[in-house]
């Protein structure tokens, strides 16, 4: 009897069966979802992802990562890292979004400019949607307010930085992060040709579009099964573009739900980042960090809105909803208090770790057997 049969994975089988049933049960809805996904991949995503995939590869493989990392060196030090390439990865994520940032982190690990541990600690800070998508698509097109898009982008970036700093300090427990080992002279490889970089960026972009299309199809199927009130929530967990699209139609809470969708990012983004990053880069900090940016980004978003900000939602027949928030000085004061509280908590954690170290040394010394003295 042959023993070469593959083990059965019930989750994958159920997912494939559900996809097949959805296509036959609602072909029109699936076709509309795929058309919207193709329009998204050929429009905003093409502009905001593909050029920056090429840019990230050129920057990291040309050796300019350490030079550009100086621009965000204070942020890198606040997070708890010491690699200058981490600053360039943060800068690429700030400009291009999660896919170029993940590609840049992968290039830094392959070129040994960063260790896998540093790249893993940096992922919660740089996995976010790009400014072109958040400000222009979500803010201006979906919510009808570019100001709201700017606030959404600033909230998710600051929440990611704070989350990375907190997780890095909790993980290290006061121990300094080891420095990245510089590449040896014998291991330095010549930069690849431009055609290889472009081909790799094109293949990577096609993989990302495949994730977007499939999870947008699943989001459309969940929207058919659930009432209209609960339709945004599975879409937010599956795919960030569909989650923002559904959230923008809810009315008064549209901006808050869009902020939540951008904080969660969805399973599609997480799988895309896992595809781009090498296997030695741990994914645990990013998974643990998906829950913490949600309350942080919501708090920063609502505190950062102007006091007399007005949002107009294009799905409510030009209805204008005034939203009053706290003044900017009060928002900055609350943010400063939160930073002071986080620093004090980190200081107490480091002090406790330092006090526990001598105790452990004394116990280990007491457990050693007495040595015989030879006269």
mmCIF file of C-alpha atoms in Angstrom:
data_model
loop_
_atom_site.group_PDB
_atom_site.id
_atom_site.type_symbol
_atom_site.label_atom_id
_atom_site.label_comp_id
_atom_site.label_asym_id
_atom_site.label_seq_id
_atom_site.Cartn_x
_atom_site.Cartn_y
_atom_site.Cartn_z
ATOM 1 C CA UNK A 1 0.000 0.000 0.000
ATOM 2 C CA UNK A 2 1.395 3.371 -0.964
ATOM 3 C CA UNK A 3 2.267 5.797 1.831
ATOM 4 C CA UNK A 4 2.950 8.822 -0.363
ATOM 5 C CA UNK A 5 -0.493 10.406 0.123
ATOM 6 C CA UNK A 6 -0.432 14.006 1.260
ATOM 7 C CA UNK A 7 -2.102 14.887 4.573
ATOM 8 C CA UNK A 8 -5.529 16.475 4.362
ATOM 9 C CA UNK A 9 -5.801 20.155 5.317
ATOM 10 C CA UNK A 10 -9.460 20.763 6.183
ATOM 11 C CA UNK A 11 -9.097 24.539 6.267
ATOM 12 C CA UNK A 12 -7.762 24.789 2.732
ATOM 13 C CA UNK A 13 -10.342 22.303 1.485
ATOM 14 C CA UNK A 14 -13.236 24.254 3.049
ATOM 15 C CA UNK A 15 -11.867 27.508 1.660
ATOM 16 C CA UNK A 16 -11.668 26.069 -1.849
ATOM 17 C CA UNK A 17 -15.159 24.584 -1.584
ATOM 18 C CA UNK A 18 -16.597 27.875 -0.318
ATOM 19 C CA UNK A 19 -14.940 29.774 -3.199
ATOM 20 C CA UNK A 20 -16.389 27.367 -5.784
ATOM 21 C CA UNK A 21 -19.867 27.560 -4.244
ATOM 22 C CA UNK A 22 -19.688 31.359 -4.154
ATOM 23 C CA UNK A 23 -18.819 31.570 -7.848
ATOM 24 C CA UNK A 24 -21.776 29.372 -8.830
ATOM 25 C CA UNK A 25 -24.206 30.917 -6.319
ATOM 26 C CA UNK A 26 -23.544 34.600 -7.127
ATOM 27 C CA UNK A 27 -21.686 34.898 -10.447
ATOM 28 C CA UNK A 28 -22.719 38.512 -11.017
ATOM 29 C CA UNK A 29 -21.468 39.622 -7.614
ATOM 30 C CA UNK A 30 -18.178 37.768 -8.095
ATOM 31 C CA UNK A 31 -17.706 39.304 -11.542
ATOM 32 C CA UNK A 32 -18.365 42.797 -10.194
ATOM 33 C CA UNK A 33 -15.930 42.260 -7.321
ATOM 34 C CA UNK A 34 -13.227 41.009 -9.683
ATOM 35 C CA UNK A 35 -13.785 43.927 -12.067
ATOM 36 C CA UNK A 36 -13.403 46.380 -9.199
ATOM 37 C CA UNK A 37 -10.291 44.544 -8.067
ATOM 38 C CA UNK A 38 -8.766 44.692 -11.543
ATOM 39 C CA UNK A 39 -9.589 48.397 -11.754
ATOM 40 C CA UNK A 40 -7.900 48.870 -8.392
ATOM 41 C CA UNK A 41 -4.812 46.912 -9.451
ATOM 42 C CA UNK A 42 -4.611 48.837 -12.733
ATOM 43 C CA UNK A 43 -5.208 52.229 -11.108
ATOM 44 C CA UNK A 44 -4.289 53.372 -7.585
ATOM 45 C CA UNK A 45 -2.312 50.256 -6.621
ATOM 46 C CA UNK A 46 -0.285 50.335 -9.833
ATOM 47 C CA UNK A 47 0.859 53.887 -9.099
ATOM 48 C CA UNK A 48 1.403 53.437 -5.372
ATOM 49 C CA UNK A 49 3.063 49.991 -5.354
ATOM 50 C CA UNK A 50 4.977 49.077 -8.514
ATOM 51 C CA UNK A 51 7.266 52.171 -8.741
ATOM 52 C CA UNK A 52 8.146 51.897 -5.064
ATOM 53 C CA UNK A 53 8.941 48.190 -5.389
ATOM 54 C CA UNK A 54 11.568 49.207 -7.945
ATOM 55 C CA UNK A 55 12.713 52.145 -5.793
ATOM 56 C CA UNK A 56 13.120 49.991 -2.679
ATOM 57 C CA UNK A 57 15.210 47.411 -4.553
ATOM 58 C CA UNK A 58 17.422 50.102 -6.110
ATOM 59 C CA UNK A 59 17.976 51.889 -2.806
ATOM 60 C CA UNK A 60 18.751 48.801 -0.751
ATOM 61 C CA UNK A 61 20.985 47.147 -3.366
ATOM 62 C CA UNK A 62 22.891 50.331 -4.199
ATOM 63 C CA UNK A 63 24.089 50.776 -0.620
ATOM 64 C CA UNK A 64 22.173 54.015 -0.064
ATOM 65 C CA UNK A 65 20.146 52.512 2.769
ATOM 66 C CA UNK A 66 22.514 53.657 5.489
ATOM 67 C CA UNK A 67 22.675 57.185 4.059
ATOM 68 C CA UNK A 68 18.905 57.597 3.903
ATOM 69 C CA UNK A 69 18.513 55.963 7.284
ATOM 70 C CA UNK A 70 19.961 59.056 8.936
ATOM 71 C CA UNK A 71 16.727 60.942 8.183
ATOM 72 C CA UNK A 72 14.727 58.720 10.542
ATOM 73 C CA UNK A 73 17.565 57.851 12.898
ATOM 74 C CA UNK A 74 15.800 59.378 15.964
ATOM 75 C CA UNK A 75 12.719 57.245 15.292
ATOM 76 C CA UNK A 76 14.883 54.131 14.916
ATOM 77 C CA UNK A 77 16.599 54.835 18.240
ATOM 78 C CA UNK A 78 13.251 55.420 19.958
ATOM 79 C CA UNK A 79 12.033 52.074 18.654
ATOM 80 C CA UNK A 80 15.134 50.420 20.081
ATOM 81 C CA UNK A 81 17.164 49.485 16.980
ATOM 82 C CA UNK A 82 20.651 50.521 15.891
ATOM 83 C CA UNK A 83 20.825 49.637 12.206
ATOM 84 C CA UNK A 84 20.852 52.627 9.871
ATOM 85 C CA UNK A 85 19.198 50.516 7.206
ATOM 86 C CA UNK A 86 16.174 50.389 9.488
ATOM 87 C CA UNK A 87 15.755 54.118 8.893
ATOM 88 C CA UNK A 88 15.682 53.626 5.125
ATOM 89 C CA UNK A 89 13.098 50.832 5.496
ATOM 90 C CA UNK A 90 10.956 53.158 7.616
ATOM 91 C CA UNK A 91 11.328 55.923 5.033
ATOM 92 C CA UNK A 92 10.297 53.614 2.175
ATOM 93 C CA UNK A 93 7.295 52.427 4.178
ATOM 94 C CA UNK A 94 6.378 56.025 4.944
ATOM 95 C CA UNK A 95 6.396 56.918 1.238
ATOM 96 C CA UNK A 96 5.356 53.695 -0.494
ATOM 97 C CA UNK A 97 3.439 51.606 2.035
ATOM 98 C CA UNK A 98 3.668 48.050 3.301
ATOM 99 C CA UNK A 99 4.755 46.206 0.137
ATOM 100 C CA UNK A 100 7.834 48.359 -0.662
ATOM 101 C CA UNK A 101 8.723 48.379 3.053
ATOM 102 C CA UNK A 102 8.551 44.576 3.263
ATOM 103 C CA UNK A 103 10.612 44.295 0.074
ATOM 104 C CA UNK A 104 13.189 46.743 1.468
ATOM 105 C CA UNK A 105 13.401 44.812 4.748
ATOM 106 C CA UNK A 106 13.912 41.582 2.810
ATOM 107 C CA UNK A 107 16.697 43.186 0.757
ATOM 108 C CA UNK A 108 18.378 44.491 3.913
ATOM 109 C CA UNK A 109 18.310 41.006 5.467
ATOM 110 C CA UNK A 110 19.679 39.363 2.309
ATOM 111 C CA UNK A 111 22.498 41.916 2.072
ATOM 112 C CA UNK A 112 23.192 41.509 5.833
ATOM 113 C CA UNK A 113 22.614 45.176 6.533
ATOM 114 C CA UNK A 114 19.998 44.090 9.089
ATOM 115 C CA UNK A 115 19.597 40.950 11.157
ATOM 116 C CA UNK A 116 16.356 38.936 10.917
ATOM 117 C CA UNK A 117 15.595 39.919 14.522
ATOM 118 C CA UNK A 118 15.852 43.623 13.670
ATOM 119 C CA UNK A 119 13.660 43.200 10.598
ATOM 120 C CA UNK A 120 11.087 41.335 12.667
ATOM 121 C CA UNK A 121 11.038 44.105 15.283
ATOM 122 C CA UNK A 122 10.726 46.749 12.552
ATOM 123 C CA UNK A 123 7.733 45.218 10.746
ATOM 124 C CA UNK A 124 5.035 46.661 13.085
ATOM 125 C CA UNK A 125 6.398 50.166 12.406
ATOM 126 C CA UNK A 126 6.535 50.038 8.602
ATOM 127 C CA UNK A 127 3.567 47.819 7.628
ATOM 128 C CA UNK A 128 1.005 50.475 6.777
ATOM 129 C CA UNK A 129 -0.843 51.758 3.733
ATOM 130 C CA UNK A 130 0.897 54.332 1.571
ATOM 131 C CA UNK A 131 0.007 58.045 1.575
ATOM 132 C CA UNK A 132 -1.313 57.977 -1.985
ATOM 133 C CA UNK A 133 -3.879 55.304 -1.101
ATOM 134 C CA UNK A 134 -4.860 56.720 2.301
ATOM 135 C CA UNK A 135 -5.008 60.416 1.412
ATOM 136 C CA UNK A 136 -6.233 60.316 -2.186
ATOM 137 C CA UNK A 137 -8.292 57.115 -2.368
ATOM 138 C CA UNK A 138 -9.695 56.730 1.163
ATOM 139 C CA UNK A 139 -9.749 60.357 2.228
ATOM 140 C CA UNK A 140 -10.640 62.254 -0.933
ATOM 141 C CA UNK A 141 -12.595 59.695 -2.983
ATOM 142 C CA UNK A 142 -14.326 57.565 -0.327
ATOM 143 C CA UNK A 143 -14.788 60.030 2.547
ATOM 144 C CA UNK A 144 -14.802 63.224 0.486
ATOM 145 C CA UNK A 145 -12.244 64.949 2.713
ATOM 146 C CA UNK A 146 -8.512 65.163 2.085
ATOM 147 C CA UNK A 147 -8.044 66.454 5.648
ATOM 148 C CA UNK A 148 -9.516 63.237 6.980
ATOM 149 C CA UNK A 149 -7.097 61.280 4.763
ATOM 150 C CA UNK A 150 -4.102 63.174 6.136
ATOM 151 C CA UNK A 151 -5.276 62.523 9.704
ATOM 152 C CA UNK A 152 -5.808 58.835 8.918
ATOM 153 C CA UNK A 153 -2.308 58.492 7.494
ATOM 154 C CA UNK A 154 -0.649 60.325 10.388
ATOM 155 C CA UNK A 155 -2.607 58.272 12.938
ATOM 156 C CA UNK A 156 -1.641 54.902 11.481
ATOM 157 C CA UNK A 157 2.040 55.877 11.111
ATOM 158 C CA UNK A 158 2.356 57.164 14.686
ATOM 159 C CA UNK A 159 0.448 54.166 16.055
ATOM 160 C CA UNK A 160 2.786 51.808 14.208
ATOM 161 C CA UNK A 161 5.898 53.538 15.539
ATOM 162 C CA UNK A 162 4.613 53.499 19.128
ATOM 163 C CA UNK A 163 3.613 49.843 18.829
ATOM 164 C CA UNK A 164 7.024 48.839 17.496
ATOM 165 C CA UNK A 165 8.788 50.718 20.298
ATOM 166 C CA UNK A 166 6.619 49.125 22.975
ATOM 167 C CA UNK A 167 6.923 45.585 21.596
ATOM 168 C CA UNK A 168 10.688 45.913 21.150
ATOM 169 C CA UNK A 169 11.165 46.972 24.768
ATOM 170 C CA UNK A 170 8.871 44.264 26.087
ATOM 171 C CA UNK A 171 10.683 41.660 24.009
ATOM 172 C CA UNK A 172 14.188 42.769 25.013
ATOM 173 C CA UNK A 173 13.319 43.503 28.688
ATOM 174 C CA UNK A 174 16.064 46.051 29.064
ATOM 175 C CA UNK A 175 18.723 44.136 27.137
ATOM 176 C CA UNK A 176 20.401 46.173 24.370
ATOM 177 C CA UNK A 177 19.666 45.134 20.806
ATOM 178 C CA UNK A 178 22.683 43.468 19.184
ATOM 179 C CA UNK A 179 24.327 45.377 16.401
ATOM 180 C CA UNK A 180 23.993 44.149 12.860
ATOM 181 C CA UNK A 181 27.095 42.410 11.590
ATOM 182 C CA UNK A 182 28.490 44.306 8.594
ATOM 183 C CA UNK A 183 28.933 42.225 5.460
ATOM 184 C CA UNK A 184 32.412 40.867 4.924
ATOM 185 C CA UNK A 185 34.453 42.053 1.984
ATOM 186 C CA UNK A 186 34.456 38.611 0.415
ATOM 187 C CA UNK A 187 30.674 38.383 0.606
ATOM 188 C CA UNK A 188 29.942 41.670 -1.174
ATOM 189 C CA UNK A 189 28.157 40.909 -4.427
ATOM 190 C CA UNK A 190 27.941 43.213 -7.431
ATOM 191 C CA UNK A 191 24.589 44.940 -7.863
ATOM 192 C CA UNK A 192 22.193 43.050 -10.136
ATOM 193 C CA UNK A 193 21.251 44.331 -13.529
ATOM 194 C CA UNK A 194 18.329 46.698 -13.928
ATOM 195 C CA UNK A 195 16.350 44.169 -15.965
ATOM 196 C CA UNK A 196 16.533 41.653 -13.094
ATOM 197 C CA UNK A 197 15.240 44.255 -10.634
ATOM 198 C CA UNK A 198 12.359 45.212 -12.920
ATOM 199 C CA UNK A 199 11.451 41.567 -13.554
ATOM 200 C CA UNK A 200 11.440 40.803 -9.847
ATOM 201 C CA UNK A 201 9.296 43.878 -9.114
ATOM 202 C CA UNK A 202 6.806 42.867 -11.835
ATOM 203 C CA UNK A 203 6.489 39.318 -10.484
ATOM 204 C CA UNK A 204 6.064 40.626 -6.940
ATOM 205 C CA UNK A 205 3.358 43.051 -8.058
ATOM 206 C CA UNK A 206 1.449 40.259 -9.830
ATOM 207 C CA UNK A 207 1.519 38.200 -6.633
ATOM 208 C CA UNK A 208 0.147 41.142 -4.651
ATOM 209 C CA UNK A 209 -2.636 41.666 -7.187
ATOM 210 C CA UNK A 210 -3.567 37.997 -6.857
ATOM 211 C CA UNK A 211 -4.054 38.450 -3.112
ATOM 212 C CA UNK A 212 -6.150 41.579 -3.669
ATOM 213 C CA UNK A 213 -8.436 39.900 -6.218
ATOM 214 C CA UNK A 214 -9.027 36.738 -4.208
ATOM 215 C CA UNK A 215 -9.723 38.401 -0.869
ATOM 216 C CA UNK A 216 -11.921 41.000 -2.522
ATOM 217 C CA UNK A 217 -13.944 38.093 -3.935
ATOM 218 C CA UNK A 218 -14.292 36.597 -0.449
ATOM 219 C CA UNK A 219 -15.278 39.985 0.978
ATOM 220 C CA UNK A 220 -18.053 40.282 -1.613
ATOM 221 C CA UNK A 221 -19.331 36.838 -0.639
ATOM 222 C CA UNK A 222 -19.386 37.755 3.050
ATOM 223 C CA UNK A 223 -21.286 40.918 2.144
ATOM 224 C CA UNK A 224 -24.051 38.796 0.606
ATOM 225 C CA UNK A 225 -24.440 36.568 3.661
ATOM 226 C CA UNK A 226 -24.429 39.283 6.318
ATOM 227 C CA UNK A 227 -26.710 42.302 6.812
ATOM 228 C CA UNK A 228 -25.506 45.621 5.463
ATOM 229 C CA UNK A 229 -24.674 46.838 8.974
ATOM 230 C CA UNK A 230 -22.180 44.020 9.629
ATOM 231 C CA UNK A 231 -20.766 43.751 6.079
ATOM 232 C CA UNK A 232 -17.747 46.053 6.717
ATOM 233 C CA UNK A 233 -16.316 43.903 9.507
ATOM 234 C CA UNK A 234 -15.434 40.725 7.555
ATOM 235 C CA UNK A 235 -14.219 42.919 4.691
ATOM 236 C CA UNK A 236 -11.901 44.742 7.112
ATOM 237 C CA UNK A 237 -10.482 41.424 8.325
ATOM 238 C CA UNK A 238 -9.948 40.114 4.782
ATOM 239 C CA UNK A 239 -8.746 43.002 2.612
ATOM 240 C CA UNK A 240 -8.020 46.627 3.480
ATOM 241 C CA UNK A 241 -9.303 48.137 0.204
ATOM 242 C CA UNK A 242 -12.649 46.356 0.440
ATOM 243 C CA UNK A 243 -12.858 47.179 4.145
ATOM 244 C CA UNK A 244 -12.427 50.907 3.487
ATOM 245 C CA UNK A 245 -14.908 50.727 0.604
ATOM 246 C CA UNK A 246 -17.577 49.107 2.781
ATOM 247 C CA UNK A 247 -16.772 51.373 5.746
ATOM 248 C CA UNK A 248 -17.175 54.559 3.693
ATOM 249 C CA UNK A 249 -20.827 53.653 3.010
ATOM 250 C CA UNK A 250 -21.859 53.387 6.650
ATOM 251 C CA UNK A 251 -22.443 57.112 7.184
ATOM 252 C CA UNK A 252 -21.567 58.760 10.476
ATOM 253 C CA UNK A 253 -18.960 56.202 11.591
ATOM 254 C CA UNK A 254 -17.304 55.939 8.179
ATOM 255 C CA UNK A 255 -14.055 57.663 9.147
ATOM 256 C CA UNK A 256 -13.637 55.603 12.325
ATOM 257 C CA UNK A 257 -14.262 52.331 10.506
ATOM 258 C CA UNK A 258 -11.793 53.315 7.782
ATOM 259 C CA UNK A 259 -9.225 54.021 10.491
ATOM 260 C CA UNK A 260 -9.895 50.583 11.982
ATOM 261 C CA UNK A 261 -9.533 48.921 8.573
ATOM 262 C CA UNK A 262 -6.200 50.671 7.975
ATOM 263 C CA UNK A 263 -4.975 49.593 11.414
ATOM 264 C CA UNK A 264 -5.954 45.929 11.011
ATOM 265 C CA UNK A 265 -4.729 45.815 7.360
ATOM 266 C CA UNK A 266 -6.469 42.466 6.828
ATOM 267 C CA UNK A 267 -5.353 38.950 6.014
ATOM 268 C CA UNK A 268 -4.472 39.928 2.448
ATOM 269 C CA UNK A 269 -1.787 42.409 3.559
ATOM 270 C CA UNK A 270 -0.359 40.007 6.148
ATOM 271 C CA UNK A 271 -0.024 37.231 3.578
ATOM 272 C CA UNK A 272 1.546 39.633 1.099
ATOM 273 C CA UNK A 273 4.148 40.674 3.671
ATOM 274 C CA UNK A 274 4.798 37.016 4.521
ATOM 275 C CA UNK A 275 5.378 36.333 0.812
ATOM 276 C CA UNK A 276 7.857 39.200 0.482
ATOM 277 C CA UNK A 277 9.866 38.594 3.671
ATOM 278 C CA UNK A 278 12.380 35.737 3.913
ATOM 279 C CA UNK A 279 11.493 32.750 6.130
ATOM 280 C CA UNK A 280 14.050 33.614 8.824
ATOM 281 C CA UNK A 281 12.193 36.859 9.641
ATOM 282 C CA UNK A 282 9.795 36.071 12.464
ATOM 283 C CA UNK A 283 6.190 37.149 12.002
ATOM 284 C CA UNK A 284 5.178 37.085 15.670
ATOM 285 C CA UNK A 285 5.790 40.802 16.465
ATOM 286 C CA UNK A 286 3.667 41.844 13.494
ATOM 287 C CA UNK A 287 0.824 39.508 14.477
ATOM 288 C CA UNK A 288 0.922 40.615 18.124
ATOM 289 C CA UNK A 289 1.134 44.221 17.020
ATOM 290 C CA UNK A 290 -2.059 44.169 14.955
ATOM 291 C CA UNK A 291 -4.264 44.460 18.045
ATOM 292 C CA UNK A 292 -2.404 47.334 19.702
ATOM 293 C CA UNK A 293 -2.423 49.882 16.794
ATOM 294 C CA UNK A 294 -6.231 49.731 16.594
ATOM 295 C CA UNK A 295 -7.011 51.691 19.798
ATOM 296 C CA UNK A 296 -3.906 53.846 19.353
ATOM 297 C CA UNK A 297 -4.749 54.881 15.792
ATOM 298 C CA UNK A 298 -8.390 55.557 16.670
ATOM 299 C CA UNK A 299 -7.357 57.744 19.626
ATOM 300 C CA UNK A 300 -4.746 59.617 17.594
ATOM 301 C CA UNK A 301 -7.148 60.069 14.685
ATOM 302 C CA UNK A 302 -9.967 61.542 16.727
ATOM 303 C CA UNK A 303 -7.609 63.681 18.794
ATOM 304 C CA UNK A 304 -5.842 64.952 15.674
ATOM 305 C CA UNK A 305 -8.929 66.133 13.813
ATOM 306 C CA UNK A 306 -9.463 69.907 13.822
ATOM 307 C CA UNK A 307 -11.979 71.297 16.284
ATOM 308 C CA UNK A 308 -14.442 72.309 13.559
ATOM 309 C CA UNK A 309 -13.630 69.679 10.975
ATOM 310 C CA UNK A 310 -16.423 68.874 8.509
ATOM 311 C CA UNK A 311 -16.602 65.629 6.556
ATOM 312 C CA UNK A 312 -18.941 65.136 3.598
ATOM 313 C CA UNK A 313 -19.698 61.554 2.622
ATOM 314 C CA UNK A 314 -20.394 61.031 -1.064
ATOM 315 C CA UNK A 315 -22.699 58.073 -0.319
ATOM 316 C CA UNK A 316 -25.188 60.180 1.669
ATOM 317 C CA UNK A 317 -26.377 62.481 -1.130
ATOM 318 C CA UNK A 318 -24.023 65.347 -0.235
ATOM 319 C CA UNK A 319 -25.091 65.264 3.410
ATOM 320 C CA UNK A 320 -22.677 67.198 5.603
ATOM 321 C CA UNK A 321 -21.992 65.903 9.116
ATOM 322 C CA UNK A 322 -20.189 68.343 11.452
ATOM 323 C CA UNK A 323 -17.748 66.627 13.811
ATOM 324 C CA UNK A 324 -16.365 68.634 16.759
ATOM 325 C CA UNK A 325 -13.129 67.461 18.344
ATOM 326 C CA UNK A 326 -10.800 68.674 21.044
ATOM 327 C CA UNK A 327 -8.418 71.532 20.217
ATOM 328 C CA UNK A 328 -4.996 70.754 18.802
ATOM 329 C CA UNK A 329 -3.105 71.890 21.917
ATOM 330 C CA UNK A 330 -5.148 69.548 24.118
ATOM 331 C CA UNK A 331 -4.521 66.677 21.702
ATOM 332 C CA UNK A 332 -0.765 67.330 21.816
ATOM 333 C CA UNK A 333 -0.871 67.490 25.608
ATOM 334 C CA UNK A 334 -2.633 64.120 25.825
ATOM 335 C CA UNK A 335 -0.127 62.626 23.382
ATOM 336 C CA UNK A 336 2.791 63.953 25.454
ATOM 337 C CA UNK A 337 1.304 62.441 28.618
ATOM 338 C CA UNK A 338 0.964 59.081 26.861
ATOM 339 C CA UNK A 339 4.607 59.238 25.737
ATOM 340 C CA UNK A 340 5.774 60.092 29.263
ATOM 341 C CA UNK A 341 3.740 57.191 30.663
ATOM 342 C CA UNK A 342 5.243 54.772 28.125
ATOM 343 C CA UNK A 343 8.794 55.971 28.894
ATOM 344 C CA UNK A 344 8.211 55.611 32.629
ATOM 345 C CA UNK A 345 6.872 52.086 32.159
ATOM 346 C CA UNK A 346 9.925 51.160 30.052
ATOM 347 C CA UNK A 347 12.251 52.642 32.700
ATOM 348 C CA UNK A 348 10.614 50.635 35.471
ATOM 349 C CA UNK A 349 10.830 47.475 33.359
ATOM 350 C CA UNK A 350 14.558 48.015 32.728
ATOM 351 C CA UNK A 351 15.153 48.724 36.427
ATOM 352 C CA UNK A 352 13.350 45.555 37.444
ATOM 353 C CA UNK A 353 15.385 43.524 34.949
ATOM 354 C CA UNK A 354 18.637 45.032 36.259
ATOM 355 C CA UNK A 355 17.662 44.277 39.868
ATOM 356 C CA UNK A 356 16.775 40.711 38.983
ATOM 357 C CA UNK A 357 20.152 40.076 37.305
ATOM 358 C CA UNK A 358 22.332 40.302 40.505
ATOM 359 C CA UNK A 359 19.850 38.086 42.369
ATOM 360 C CA UNK A 360 20.153 35.398 39.735
ATOM 361 C CA UNK A 361 23.953 35.622 39.878
ATOM 362 C CA UNK A 362 23.923 35.211 43.683
ATOM 363 C CA UNK A 363 21.663 32.182 43.431
ATOM 364 C CA UNK A 364 23.861 30.565 40.796
ATOM 365 C CA UNK A 365 26.957 31.237 42.918
ATOM 366 C CA UNK A 366 25.283 29.747 45.994
ATOM 367 C CA UNK A 367 24.362 26.608 44.099
ATOM 368 C CA UNK A 368 27.993 25.919 43.093
ATOM 369 C CA UNK A 369 29.710 23.156 45.162
ATOM 370 C CA UNK A 370 32.640 24.299 47.353
ATOM 371 C CA UNK A 371 36.034 23.764 45.818
ATOM 372 C CA UNK A 372 38.673 21.826 47.747
ATOM 373 C CA UNK A 373 41.732 23.897 48.632
ATOM 374 C CA UNK A 374 45.007 22.019 48.142
ATOM 375 C CA UNK A 375 47.766 23.076 50.583
#
